[in-house]
Amino acid sequence: MIDFLAAAIRIATPLIFAALGGILSERAGVFAVGLEGMMLLGAWAAVIGTWGTGSEMAGIAAAAAGGAIAALAIAIVTVRYRADNMVTGLTVNILALGLTTYLMRILSGSNGPVSVHLDPLPMMPVPGLSQIPVVGTLLFSHPPLTYLAVIGCVLLAFVLTRTQAGLLLCATGENPEAVFAAGADPMRIRMLAVIACGGVAGLGGAVISLQQVGTFTDGMTGGRGYLALASLIVGRWNPWGAAAACLVFGAAEAFELRLQSYGIPVSSYIVQMAPYLIALGVLALLGRTGKLPAAIGKPL
Amino acid sequence: MAALLEMRAIAKYYGPVRANDGIDLDVRAGEIVGLLGENGSGKSTLMKVLFGIVPPDSGGIVFRGRELSGHRPREAMGAGIAMIHQHFMLIDAMTVLENVMLGWAEAGKVLRRGLIAQRVHEVSRRLGLDLDPHARVADLPLGRRQRIEILKAVLRNAELLILDEPTSNLAPGEVHDLLTILSRLRSEGRGIVFITHKLPEVLDVCDSVVVLRAGKASPKASVVGVSKSQLAEMMVGRDVAAPHILKKIDNQPLRLEARALTGAGLGPLDLELRGGEILGIAGVDGNGQFELAETLSGLRPAVSGSLRLDGRDIVRMSSARRTRVGLAYMPADRSATALVKSMSIAENLMLRDSRRRPYCRNGLLDQGATVEKANSLMAQFDIRARSADTKAGSLSGGNQQKIVIARELDRAPAVLVAHQPTWGLDPGATRFVLERIVALRDGGAAIVYISSELEEILAISDRIAVLSAGRFAGLVKREAVEKAQLGLWMSGRTA
């Protein structure tokens, strides 16, 4: 059981990163539909960065940069040129899928997909704390990026509620005109928020490629960006709420892995749908009860 | 007293339009200057120039002895100018405190909530603002929200406050409180520019007045010894007479009758209205005015009760059928309910009658007749536009409302329901609307006139009802009206 929960936390890690990024973007007033593309580009950049430099730190930095670049495209098109958030986000997702697939091919010349194999990031038990029974296994025996995700939650919650920057960010998603009247530049705030979203979501991609798998495969994010999007809505645009939702989805996936290993005679494809079915169900239950940032999706 | 603000020869042209054509404006410390003018007279442009939202084409600004040019709102605020917009610049989902801290350097990069809350309390007590720092803006009435803006300005050490139509959304009691707060600010030595087109308020609170007309300003005049009609004349450049004295019309048939009419947030209401009668419905906004207007016009269903028009029960009829049996409706929301802004004047004029002659023949729209009819209505109702093809959305508020009036009155309705028909109109257009409604009454129609402008209600109603929490708190003939009694009814206290 403890192992199961710890696995859920690890599986939820990329979702948590992406959801945190998505919160930045949506609270500033831009729908985070492009999370999937940002994650995918991040996942690719992480592998290539690590492979090219031999340093995992460089790979992680490259992941953030990769996600931020995808986000930059979205920021320019939606914020500067006032394009529709949904369409732009989806376009970038498809673009990222094509681009990463193509770039992998290029790297290997014309002989089919290159295979870069890296050792997945190792477990990094916290000395001392990991020895505590139950809690140690549950919370303090994880790979490095999982800790970073938790730190990210703490940090984002602090920034959103306790700092001027967070206040301005949330205000931009509610009433950009008031932000302008207060002497700040809502367009700049939105651009920066979306780019930061890309950076954080890119880290989510790095979790998948660098920490969970150790290589890049075409379209390896497999819809996790959308699941993160659902999480942040279910979590009411609140970092801890979103993280909790991610954990539920993570648990569903961990459960599915268990089922497969027990050899239950249900098609694995059906079981793999579980997190998404849960997401649909929860979204329908919540309906419109939570309130969306008032000015989300509205161009400046 | 010391000069706080000097604006000299400000000019701003938008293409051929001279929005500001060499305007001077002076404000001293501890002075309230009323800035009067009809819509389009250049008030907003002048204030946008001052606040740095648009740059002037020529002219200079000196504020507290320092030249102010090429500035943006941030610099204007830094210099000590605060602008309180007609539509408040607040985040409804946030608390008073968070709104105060937004974009304010003194709140700190990491927010000092406790300290700022303390200061909010202090200023709130000193000026009598009565604001709880932890209340959510969305839960506050409009009058309180406006005080948040004043609070923000004072906390940021604004020496000059610009208030753009500050009373247009307020209930009478709230207006009184605002004027009290403004005089407290004046006694603290702050300068105030009070933009309005409501004359009584100018006389109540302002020290001096500047009237703008067609981009030019009158010399600043003291309000002492100026009368309302003189001010009105200065504004529109012609004599504006007092409203009609209504003549008595007796023995008219009962035209509109409601019995225990009940809807969501409304009623039960009883109502009897004879031909040739205007029933003014007063009350603080949000007490069922909107629900009443929509229930009468058929846009929202009544839960129970009856509604008769000329003896026919119309309570279950759709709004289209109600139109056919003689009901006309002027909604408060011109841009969404009354008009389709992206359609032409001609199309808007036939909007509710497109199934009937002259617009429709044998099931097809008759273009020629439509344009002809539109031209005649435009002449009759003085709708000023290049042609009947002009988009309704490109017209001024006054001209848009004239389209609605033309459409609703041309049908010669038996009953007219008018909700805030003069909202946002300047005195000239207001006058026009009121005159048309009175003319309709004199022709024998019954009119339900819903407005939060008590002055207007008192001017044109035969009887006055006060709506409070969806029910009539009181009903009185105009001859017997006492303002104090109306005020009590409005505040929800039945005497």
PDB file of N, CA, C and O in Angstrom, chain B residues 24-70:
ATOM      1  N   ASP B  24      -8.160  75.542 -21.092  1.00  0.00           N
ATOM      2  CA  ASP B  24      -7.443  75.873 -19.862  1.00  0.00           C
ATOM      3  C   ASP B  24      -8.224  75.307 -18.681  1.00  0.00           C
ATOM      4  O   ASP B  24      -9.445  75.386 -18.660  1.00  0.00           O
ATOM      5  N   LEU B  25      -7.493  74.764 -17.713  1.00  0.00           N
ATOM      6  CA  LEU B  25      -8.174  74.315 -16.494  1.00  0.00           C
ATOM      7  C   LEU B  25      -7.249  74.526 -15.304  1.00  0.00           C
ATOM      8  O   LEU B  25      -6.086  74.109 -15.343  1.00  0.00           O
ATOM      9  N   ASP B  26      -7.747  75.199 -14.282  1.00  0.00           N
ATOM     10  CA  ASP B  26      -6.962  75.407 -13.065  1.00  0.00           C
ATOM     11  C   ASP B  26      -7.680  74.788 -11.883  1.00  0.00           C
ATOM     12  O   ASP B  26      -8.890  74.897 -11.767  1.00  0.00           O
ATOM     13  N   VAL B  27      -6.915  74.136 -11.019  1.00  0.00           N
ATOM     14  CA  VAL B  27      -7.484  73.628  -9.774  1.00  0.00           C
ATOM     15  C   VAL B  27      -6.555  74.043  -8.642  1.00  0.00           C
ATOM     16  O   VAL B  27      -5.344  73.862  -8.738  1.00  0.00           O
ATOM     17  N   ARG B  28      -7.130  74.629  -7.580  1.00  0.00           N
ATOM     18  CA  ARG B  28      -6.329  74.994  -6.428  1.00  0.00           C
ATOM     19  C   ARG B  28      -6.417  73.894  -5.381  1.00  0.00           C
ATOM     20  O   ARG B  28      -7.317  73.054  -5.427  1.00  0.00           O
ATOM     21  N   ALA B  29      -5.487  73.898  -4.448  1.00  0.00           N
ATOM     22  CA  ALA B  29      -5.570  72.941  -3.352  1.00  0.00           C
ATOM     23  C   ALA B  29      -6.809  73.276  -2.536  1.00  0.00           C
ATOM     24  O   ALA B  29      -7.115  74.443  -2.308  1.00  0.00           O
ATOM     25  N   GLY B  30      -7.532  72.248  -2.116  1.00  0.00           N
ATOM     26  CA  GLY B  30      -8.732  72.482  -1.321  1.00  0.00           C
ATOM     27  C   GLY B  30      -9.887  73.053  -2.112  1.00  0.00           C
ATOM     28  O   GLY B  30     -10.718  73.780  -1.584  1.00  0.00           O
ATOM     29  N   GLU B  31      -9.925  72.716  -3.400  1.00  0.00           N
ATOM     30  CA  GLU B  31     -11.004  73.229  -4.229  1.00  0.00           C
ATOM     31  C   GLU B  31     -11.664  72.075  -4.986  1.00  0.00           C
ATOM     32  O   GLU B  31     -10.985  71.160  -5.439  1.00  0.00           O
ATOM     33  N   ILE B  32     -12.976  72.113  -5.090  1.00  0.00           N
ATOM     34  CA  ILE B  32     -13.679  71.137  -5.918  1.00  0.00           C
ATOM     35  C   ILE B  32     -14.174  71.858  -7.164  1.00  0.00           C
ATOM     36  O   ILE B  32     -14.977  72.788  -7.073  1.00  0.00           O
ATOM     37  N   VAL B  33     -13.647  71.436  -8.311  1.00  0.00           N
ATOM     38  CA  VAL B  33     -14.036  72.057  -9.571  1.00  0.00           C
ATOM     39  C   VAL B  33     -14.986  71.122 -10.289  1.00  0.00           C
ATOM     40  O   VAL B  33     -14.656  69.964 -10.539  1.00  0.00           O
ATOM     41  N   GLY B  34     -16.166  71.613 -10.604  1.00  0.00           N
ATOM     42  CA  GLY B  34     -17.110  70.820 -11.392  1.00  0.00           C
ATOM     43  C   GLY B  34     -16.776  70.971 -12.861  1.00  0.00           C
ATOM     44  O   GLY B  34     -16.580  72.075 -13.350  1.00  0.00           O
ATOM     45  N   LEU B  35     -16.647  69.853 -13.552  1.00  0.00           N
ATOM     46  CA  LEU B  35     -16.381  69.905 -14.985  1.00  0.00           C
ATOM     47  C   LEU B  35     -17.644  69.405 -15.671  1.00  0.00           C
ATOM     48  O   LEU B  35     -17.983  68.225 -15.614  1.00  0.00           O
ATOM     49  N   LEU B  36     -18.350  70.332 -16.294  1.00  0.00           N
ATOM     50  CA  LEU B  36     -19.648  70.015 -16.871  1.00  0.00           C
ATOM     51  C   LEU B  36     -19.555  69.942 -18.380  1.00  0.00           C
ATOM     52  O   LEU B  36     -18.707  70.599 -18.986  1.00  0.00           O
ATOM     53  N   GLY B  37     -20.440  69.193 -18.958  1.00  0.00           N
ATOM     54  CA  GLY B  37     -20.485  69.184 -20.412  1.00  0.00           C
ATOM     55  C   GLY B  37     -21.318  68.019 -20.884  1.00  0.00           C
ATOM     56  O   GLY B  37     -21.429  67.016 -20.196  1.00  0.00           O
ATOM     57  N   GLU B  38     -21.945  68.151 -22.053  1.00  0.00           N
ATOM     58  CA  GLU B  38     -22.704  67.048 -22.624  1.00  0.00           C
ATOM     59  C   GLU B  38     -21.740  65.961 -23.072  1.00  0.00           C
ATOM     60  O   GLU B  38     -20.533  66.176 -23.138  1.00  0.00           O
ATOM     61  N   ASN B  39     -22.307  64.802 -23.417  1.00  0.00           N
ATOM     62  CA  ASN B  39     -21.453  63.750 -23.987  1.00  0.00           C
ATOM     63  C   ASN B  39     -20.783  64.291 -25.238  1.00  0.00           C
ATOM     64  O   ASN B  39     -21.405  64.994 -26.023  1.00  0.00           O
ATOM     65  N   GLY B  40     -19.520  63.961 -25.403  1.00  0.00           N
ATOM     66  CA  GLY B  40     -18.826  64.391 -26.603  1.00  0.00           C
ATOM     67  C   GLY B  40     -18.327  65.820 -26.536  1.00  0.00           C
ATOM     68  O   GLY B  40     -17.855  66.361 -27.529  1.00  0.00           O
ATOM     69  N   SER B  41     -18.405  66.442 -25.371  1.00  0.00           N
ATOM     70  CA  SER B  41     -17.943  67.826 -25.294  1.00  0.00           C
ATOM     71  C   SER B  41     -16.450  67.901 -25.024  1.00  0.00           C
ATOM     72  O   SER B  41     -15.866  68.968 -25.069  1.00  0.00           O
ATOM     73  N   GLY B  42     -15.810  66.760 -24.732  1.00  0.00           N
ATOM     74  CA  GLY B  42     -14.364  66.756 -24.559  1.00  0.00           C
ATOM     75  C   GLY B  42     -13.890  66.552 -23.133  1.00  0.00           C
ATOM     76  O   GLY B  42     -12.695  66.613 -22.864  1.00  0.00           O
ATOM     77  N   LYS B  43     -14.837  66.254 -22.218  1.00  0.00           N
ATOM     78  CA  LYS B  43     -14.451  66.059 -20.811  1.00  0.00           C
ATOM     79  C   LYS B  43     -13.491  64.881 -20.654  1.00  0.00           C
ATOM     80  O   LYS B  43     -12.432  64.997 -20.031  1.00  0.00           O
ATOM     81  N   SER B  44     -13.903  63.755 -21.235  1.00  0.00           N
ATOM     82  CA  SER B  44     -13.096  62.550 -21.048  1.00  0.00           C
ATOM     83  C   SER B  44     -11.726  62.714 -21.684  1.00  0.00           C
ATOM     84  O   SER B  44     -10.715  62.297 -21.120  1.00  0.00           O
ATOM     85  N   THR B  45     -11.691  63.323 -22.853  1.00  0.00           N
ATOM     86  CA  THR B  45     -10.410  63.510 -23.534  1.00  0.00           C
ATOM     87  C   THR B  45      -9.478  64.352 -22.676  1.00  0.00           C
ATOM     88  O   THR B  45      -8.303  64.015 -22.489  1.00  0.00           O
ATOM     89  N   LEU B  46     -10.011  65.430 -22.127  1.00  0.00           N
ATOM     90  CA  LEU B  46      -9.189  66.329 -21.309  1.00  0.00           C
ATOM     91  C   LEU B  46      -8.594  65.558 -20.117  1.00  0.00           C
ATOM     92  O   LEU B  46      -7.418  65.692 -19.791  1.00  0.00           O
ATOM     93  N   MET B  47      -9.418  64.727 -19.489  1.00  0.00           N
ATOM     94  CA  MET B  47      -8.938  63.992 -18.328  1.00  0.00           C
ATOM     95  C   MET B  47      -7.953  62.899 -18.729  1.00  0.00           C
ATOM     96  O   MET B  47      -7.016  62.593 -18.005  1.00  0.00           O
ATOM     97  N   LYS B  48      -8.162  62.303 -19.902  1.00  0.00           N
ATOM     98  CA  LYS B  48      -7.204  61.304 -20.389  1.00  0.00           C
ATOM     99  C   LYS B  48      -5.857  61.952 -20.658  1.00  0.00           C
ATOM    100  O   LYS B  48      -4.805  61.352 -20.419  1.00  0.00           O
ATOM    101  N   VAL B  49      -5.883  63.170 -21.161  1.00  0.00           N
ATOM    102  CA  VAL B  49      -4.637  63.903 -21.385  1.00  0.00           C
ATOM    103  C   VAL B  49      -3.941  64.147 -20.052  1.00  0.00           C
ATOM    104  O   VAL B  49      -2.745  63.898 -19.885  1.00  0.00           O
ATOM    105  N   LEU B  50      -4.713  64.601 -19.087  1.00  0.00           N
ATOM    106  CA  LEU B  50      -4.138  64.905 -17.780  1.00  0.00           C
ATOM    107  C   LEU B  50      -3.512  63.653 -17.147  1.00  0.00           C
ATOM    108  O   LEU B  50      -2.428  63.699 -16.584  1.00  0.00           O
ATOM    109  N   PHE B  51      -4.212  62.541 -17.267  1.00  0.00           N
ATOM    110  CA  PHE B  51      -3.770  61.324 -16.595  1.00  0.00           C
ATOM    111  C   PHE B  51      -2.729  60.555 -17.416  1.00  0.00           C
ATOM    112  O   PHE B  51      -2.205  59.547 -16.979  1.00  0.00           O
ATOM    113  N   GLY B  52      -2.456  61.054 -18.637  1.00  0.00           N
ATOM    114  CA  GLY B  52      -1.408  60.418 -19.430  1.00  0.00           C
ATOM    115  C   GLY B  52      -1.873  59.195 -20.214  1.00  0.00           C
ATOM    116  O   GLY B  52      -1.064  58.388 -20.639  1.00  0.00           O
ATOM    117  N   ILE B  53      -3.188  59.048 -20.379  1.00  0.00           N
ATOM    118  CA  ILE B  53      -3.673  57.912 -21.175  1.00  0.00           C
ATOM    119  C   ILE B  53      -3.523  58.221 -22.658  1.00  0.00           C
ATOM    120  O   ILE B  53      -3.183  57.359 -23.445  1.00  0.00           O
ATOM    121  N   VAL B  54      -3.772  59.471 -23.054  1.00  0.00           N
ATOM    122  CA  VAL B  54      -3.465  59.906 -24.425  1.00  0.00           C
ATOM    123  C   VAL B  54      -2.597  61.165 -24.347  1.00  0.00           C
ATOM    124  O   VAL B  54      -2.758  61.968 -23.435  1.00  0.00           O
ATOM    125  N   PRO B  55      -1.653  61.312 -25.282  1.00  0.00           N
ATOM    126  CA  PRO B  55      -0.838  62.526 -25.283  1.00  0.00           C
ATOM    127  C   PRO B  55      -1.584  63.661 -25.987  1.00  0.00           C
ATOM    128  O   PRO B  55      -2.306  63.409 -26.948  1.00  0.00           O
ATOM    129  N   PRO B  56      -1.436  64.901 -25.509  1.00  0.00           N
ATOM    130  CA  PRO B  56      -2.077  66.018 -26.202  1.00  0.00           C
ATOM    131  C   PRO B  56      -1.313  66.368 -27.472  1.00  0.00           C
ATOM    132  O   PRO B  56      -0.124  66.054 -27.585  1.00  0.00           O
ATOM    133  N   ASP B  57      -2.002  66.984 -28.440  1.00  0.00           N
ATOM    134  CA  ASP B  57      -1.301  67.450 -29.639  1.00  0.00           C
ATOM    135  C   ASP B  57      -0.520  68.718 -29.331  1.00  0.00           C
ATOM    136  O   ASP B  57       0.538  68.946 -29.896  1.00  0.00           O
ATOM    137  N   SER B  58      -1.050  69.538 -28.447  1.00  0.00           N
ATOM    138  CA  SER B  58      -0.281  70.701 -27.981  1.00  0.00           C
ATOM    139  C   SER B  58      -0.833  71.138 -26.636  1.00  0.00           C
ATOM    140  O   SER B  58      -1.889  70.670 -26.206  1.00  0.00           O
ATOM    141  N   GLY B  59      -0.106  72.038 -25.991  1.00  0.00           N
ATOM    142  CA  GLY B  59      -0.538  72.521 -24.681  1.00  0.00           C
ATOM    143  C   GLY B  59       0.357  71.981 -23.582  1.00  0.00           C
ATOM    144  O   GLY B  59       1.145  71.060 -23.817  1.00  0.00           O
ATOM    145  N   GLY B  60       0.251  72.563 -22.398  1.00  0.00           N
ATOM    146  CA  GLY B  60       1.138  72.160 -21.305  1.00  0.00           C
ATOM    147  C   GLY B  60       0.395  71.954 -20.005  1.00  0.00           C
ATOM    148  O   GLY B  60      -0.688  72.496 -19.781  1.00  0.00           O
ATOM    149  N   ILE B  61       0.986  71.113 -19.145  1.00  0.00           N
ATOM    150  CA  ILE B  61       0.394  70.834 -17.837  1.00  0.00           C
ATOM    151  C   ILE B  61       1.444  71.113 -16.763  1.00  0.00           C
ATOM    152  O   ILE B  61       2.578  70.643 -16.878  1.00  0.00           O
ATOM    153  N   VAL B  62       1.087  71.879 -15.771  1.00  0.00           N
ATOM    154  CA  VAL B  62       1.959  72.056 -14.610  1.00  0.00           C
ATOM    155  C   VAL B  62       1.196  71.553 -13.397  1.00  0.00           C
ATOM    156  O   VAL B  62       0.076  71.996 -13.130  1.00  0.00           O
ATOM    157  N   PHE B  63       1.804  70.608 -12.686  1.00  0.00           N
ATOM    158  CA  PHE B  63       1.157  70.056 -11.499  1.00  0.00           C
ATOM    159  C   PHE B  63       2.083  70.223 -10.307  1.00  0.00           C
ATOM    160  O   PHE B  63       3.223  69.756 -10.344  1.00  0.00           O
ATOM    161  N   ARG B  64       1.620  70.878  -9.273  1.00  0.00           N
ATOM    162  CA  ARG B  64       2.416  71.172  -8.076  1.00  0.00           C
ATOM    163  C   ARG B  64       3.758  71.794  -8.453  1.00  0.00           C
ATOM    164  O   ARG B  64       4.807  71.383  -7.960  1.00  0.00           O
ATOM    165  N   GLY B  65       3.673  72.744  -9.376  1.00  0.00           N
ATOM    166  CA  GLY B  65       4.865  73.496  -9.740  1.00  0.00           C
ATOM    167  C   GLY B  65       5.815  72.778 -10.677  1.00  0.00           C
ATOM    168  O   GLY B  65       6.872  73.302 -11.018  1.00  0.00           O
ATOM    169  N   ARG B  66       5.448  71.565 -11.089  1.00  0.00           N
ATOM    170  CA  ARG B  66       6.350  70.824 -11.986  1.00  0.00           C
ATOM    171  C   ARG B  66       5.662  70.519 -13.301  1.00  0.00           C
ATOM    172  O   ARG B  66       4.494  70.164 -13.341  1.00  0.00           O
ATOM    173  N   GLU B  67       6.423  70.652 -14.361  1.00  0.00           N
ATOM    174  CA  GLU B  67       5.928  70.335 -15.701  1.00  0.00           C
ATOM    175  C   GLU B  67       5.609  68.845 -15.795  1.00  0.00           C
ATOM    176  O   GLU B  67       6.374  68.008 -15.316  1.00  0.00           O
ATOM    177  N   LEU B  68       4.482  68.537 -16.405  1.00  0.00           N
ATOM    178  CA  LEU B  68       4.104  67.135 -16.576  1.00  0.00           C
ATOM    179  C   LEU B  68       3.882  66.926 -18.069  1.00  0.00           C
ATOM    180  O   LEU B  68       2.930  67.459 -18.642  1.00  0.00           O
ATOM    181  N   SER B  69       4.803  66.220 -18.725  1.00  0.00           N
ATOM    182  CA  SER B  69       4.568  65.982 -20.148  1.00  0.00           C
ATOM    183  C   SER B  69       5.148  64.639 -20.546  1.00  0.00           C
ATOM    184  O   SER B  69       6.068  64.123 -19.902  1.00  0.00           O
ATOM    185  N   GLY B  70       4.589  64.073 -21.585  1.00  0.00           N
ATOM    186  CA  GLY B  70       5.025  62.760 -22.045  1.00  0.00           C
ATOM    187  C   GLY B  70       4.852  61.683 -20.993  1.00  0.00           C
ATOM    188  O   GLY B  70       5.547  60.681 -20.997  1.00  0.00           O
TER     189      GLY B  70
END
